[in-house]
Tab-separated table of C-alpha atoms in Angstrom:
chain	number	residue	atom	x	y	z
Z	1	UNK	CA	59.406	123.324	124.566
Z	2	UNK	CA	61.484	121.493	126.904
Z	3	UNK	CA	60.523	120.254	130.258
Z	4	UNK	CA	63.118	117.949	132.567
Z	5	UNK	CA	62.653	116.389	135.280
Z	6	UNK	CA	64.668	116.677	138.463
Z	7	UNK	CA	65.194	114.478	140.930
Z	8	UNK	CA	67.423	115.045	144.425
Z	9	UNK	CA	67.953	112.575	146.862
Z	10	UNK	CA	66.878	113.436	150.863
Z	11	UNK	CA	69.367	114.292	153.459
Z	12	UNK	CA	68.934	110.887	154.601
Z	13	UNK	CA	68.775	108.820	151.575
Z	14	UNK	CA	70.194	105.450	151.509
Z	15	UNK	CA	73.030	104.939	148.747
Z	16	UNK	CA	73.487	101.392	147.687
Z	17	UNK	CA	76.989	100.193	148.965
Z	18	UNK	CA	79.719	100.312	146.216
Z	19	UNK	CA	78.359	102.862	144.201
Z	20	UNK	CA	80.437	105.021	142.252
Z	21	UNK	CA	79.867	107.859	140.330
Z	22	UNK	CA	82.945	110.415	139.225
Z	23	UNK	CA	84.150	113.502	136.674
Z	24	UNK	CA	86.533	115.332	136.060
Z	25	UNK	CA	87.829	118.504	134.316
Z	26	UNK	CA	91.641	117.639	133.553
Z	27	UNK	CA	93.587	116.014	136.553
Z	28	UNK	CA	90.906	116.744	139.328
Z	29	UNK	CA	88.990	114.024	140.221
Z	30	UNK	CA	85.381	114.867	141.831
Z	31	UNK	CA	83.286	111.559	143.249
Z	32	UNK	CA	79.427	111.786	143.973
Z	33	UNK	CA	78.580	111.702	147.550
Z	34	UNK	CA	75.137	110.680	146.321
Z	35	UNK	CA	74.056	108.634	143.649
Z	36	UNK	CA	71.263	107.869	141.657
Z	37	UNK	CA	70.425	105.135	139.199
Z	38	UNK	CA	66.701	103.907	138.736
Z	39	UNK	CA	63.939	103.447	135.722
Z	40	UNK	CA	61.761	106.489	135.484
Z	41	UNK	CA	58.571	106.564	133.806
Z	42	UNK	CA	56.722	109.658	132.672
Z	43	UNK	CA	53.404	109.476	133.890
Z	44	UNK	CA	51.256	111.088	130.724
Z	45	UNK	CA	53.050	108.569	128.213
Z	46	UNK	CA	54.454	105.785	130.366
Z	47	UNK	CA	57.643	106.207	128.374
Z	48	UNK	CA	60.493	104.565	130.388
Z	49	UNK	CA	64.168	106.016	130.804
Z	50	UNK	CA	66.715	104.461	132.925
Z	51	UNK	CA	68.340	107.416	135.134
Z	52	UNK	CA	71.487	107.823	136.458
Z	53	UNK	CA	73.381	110.967	138.452
Z	54	UNK	CA	76.176	111.795	140.476
Z	55	UNK	CA	75.983	114.506	143.219
Z	56	UNK	CA	77.995	117.042	145.678
Z	57	UNK	CA	76.556	119.574	148.126
Z	58	UNK	CA	73.083	120.178	149.194
Z	59	UNK	CA	70.885	122.590	147.967
Z	60	UNK	CA	70.148	123.684	151.758
Z	61	UNK	CA	73.944	124.914	151.846
Z	62	UNK	CA	73.924	126.127	148.465
Z	63	UNK	CA	76.610	124.186	146.990
Z	64	UNK	CA	74.579	121.808	145.043
Z	65	UNK	CA	76.602	120.405	141.813
Z	66	UNK	CA	75.570	117.196	139.567
Z	67	UNK	CA	75.366	115.266	136.437
Z	68	UNK	CA	72.836	113.337	135.115
Z	69	UNK	CA	72.853	111.011	132.041
Z	70	UNK	CA	69.889	109.212	130.974
Z	71	UNK	CA	68.541	106.521	127.960
Z	72	UNK	CA	65.796	105.045	126.819
Z	73	UNK	CA	64.452	101.995	128.225
Z	74	UNK	CA	64.464	99.022	125.384
Z	75	UNK	CA	63.638	95.832	127.442
Z	76	UNK	CA	65.343	93.639	129.798
Z	77	UNK	CA	68.248	92.371	127.924
Z	78	UNK	CA	71.763	93.243	128.559
Z	79	UNK	CA	72.089	97.160	126.883
Z	80	UNK	CA	76.034	97.517	125.564
Z	81	UNK	CA	75.869	100.625	123.280
Z	82	UNK	CA	77.120	103.875	122.733
Z	83	UNK	CA	75.034	106.909	122.603
Z	84	UNK	CA	75.805	110.299	121.818
Z	85	UNK	CA	73.664	113.712	121.871
Z	86	UNK	CA	70.916	113.499	119.913
Z	87	UNK	CA	70.895	109.873	120.052
Z	88	UNK	CA	68.189	109.285	122.797
Z	89	UNK	CA	70.954	110.565	125.446
Z	90	UNK	CA	70.409	113.514	127.466
Z	91	UNK	CA	73.190	114.494	129.718
Z	92	UNK	CA	72.524	117.725	131.549
Z	93	UNK	CA	74.141	119.422	134.434
Z	94	UNK	CA	72.651	121.272	137.827
Z	95	UNK	CA	73.862	123.428	140.088
Z	96	UNK	CA	73.052	125.997	143.423
Z	97	UNK	CA	72.687	129.555	142.073
Z	98	UNK	CA	72.493	132.806	144.092
Z	99	UNK	CA	69.115	133.011	145.239
Z	100	UNK	CA	66.939	136.091	147.449
Z	101	UNK	CA	66.359	135.590	150.663
Z	102	UNK	CA	64.072	132.668	151.285
Z	103	UNK	CA	64.450	131.103	148.406
Z	104	UNK	CA	66.920	128.211	147.293
Z	105	UNK	CA	68.631	129.079	143.305
Z	106	UNK	CA	69.351	125.899	140.822
Z	107	UNK	CA	69.830	125.717	137.312
Z	108	UNK	CA	69.774	123.078	134.967
Z	109	UNK	CA	71.406	122.837	131.796
Z	110	UNK	CA	71.567	120.585	128.969
Z	111	UNK	CA	75.301	119.691	127.165
Z	112	UNK	CA	75.422	120.982	123.775
Z	113	UNK	CA	77.021	117.499	123.059
Z	114	UNK	CA	77.717	114.499	124.605
Z	115	UNK	CA	78.593	110.233	124.156
Z	116	UNK	CA	77.992	107.860	126.613
Z	117	UNK	CA	79.060	104.280	126.629
Z	118	UNK	CA	77.027	102.090	128.890
Z	119	UNK	CA	76.663	98.668	129.662
Z	120	UNK	CA	73.067	98.318	131.635
Z	121	UNK	CA	71.692	95.044	132.973
Z	122	UNK	CA	68.258	95.402	133.890
Z	123	UNK	CA	68.104	91.901	135.269
Z	124	UNK	CA	70.988	92.142	138.153
Z	125	UNK	CA	69.911	96.030	138.050
Z	126	UNK	CA	73.562	97.280	137.692
Z	127	UNK	CA	75.192	99.753	135.155
Z	128	UNK	CA	78.243	100.692	134.234
Z	129	UNK	CA	79.460	103.805	131.896
Z	130	UNK	CA	81.795	106.412	130.659
Z	131	UNK	CA	80.554	109.769	129.625
Z	132	UNK	CA	82.026	112.880	128.297
Z	133	UNK	CA	80.588	116.076	127.911
Z	134	UNK	CA	80.506	119.713	126.741
Z	135	UNK	CA	78.358	123.144	128.425
Z	136	UNK	CA	79.247	125.911	126.235
Z	137	UNK	CA	75.787	127.836	125.616
Z	138	UNK	CA	74.621	130.332	127.721
Z	139	UNK	CA	78.386	131.134	128.521
Z	140	UNK	CA	79.269	127.440	130.357
Z	141	UNK	CA	82.399	126.077	129.845
Z	142	UNK	CA	82.275	122.557	131.135
Z	143	UNK	CA	83.758	119.662	129.490
Z	144	UNK	CA	83.506	117.110	132.295
Z	145	UNK	CA	84.681	113.189	131.212
Z	146	UNK	CA	83.148	110.772	133.898
Z	147	UNK	CA	82.935	107.195	134.856
Z	148	UNK	CA	79.982	105.330	137.191
Z	149	UNK	CA	79.621	102.265	138.179
Z	150	UNK	CA	76.084	101.681	140.075
Z	151	UNK	CA	73.261	99.445	141.461
Z	152	UNK	CA	69.219	100.150	141.723
Z	153	UNK	CA	68.290	102.424	143.874
Z	154	UNK	CA	64.204	101.440	143.262
Z	155	UNK	CA	64.395	97.693	143.739
């Protein structure tokens, strides 16, 4: 069994100035219209993880598209590390899908392979990272390369 929490910024959410999250599928770069960077607590266990995400479109307009990376919180010391999928790294993609009238469709897909190089400063509330991922299950053929530089949203 696999469960995932999904956080979608509200339309009027405030994004930290200077935040940048972008990806490409070859030469064309896509820049996120919204970004997220926060410390998430999983309520039943209290387990903490860092969540970083870049988003384009909206669910209401049925053009939502995002990538999310997350790693476990260790402590408040500087985190400089390269993670691989299966090494406490979670990488996923989500996007709008057609839905019956009156509903909004949304699909969430886990990466089949991924790598993240990260520099996260919990005290300053900043993170920089480079990631690549492969989504090939269930007919997907995505191979994004991305970069982000974010300031925490939850401080």
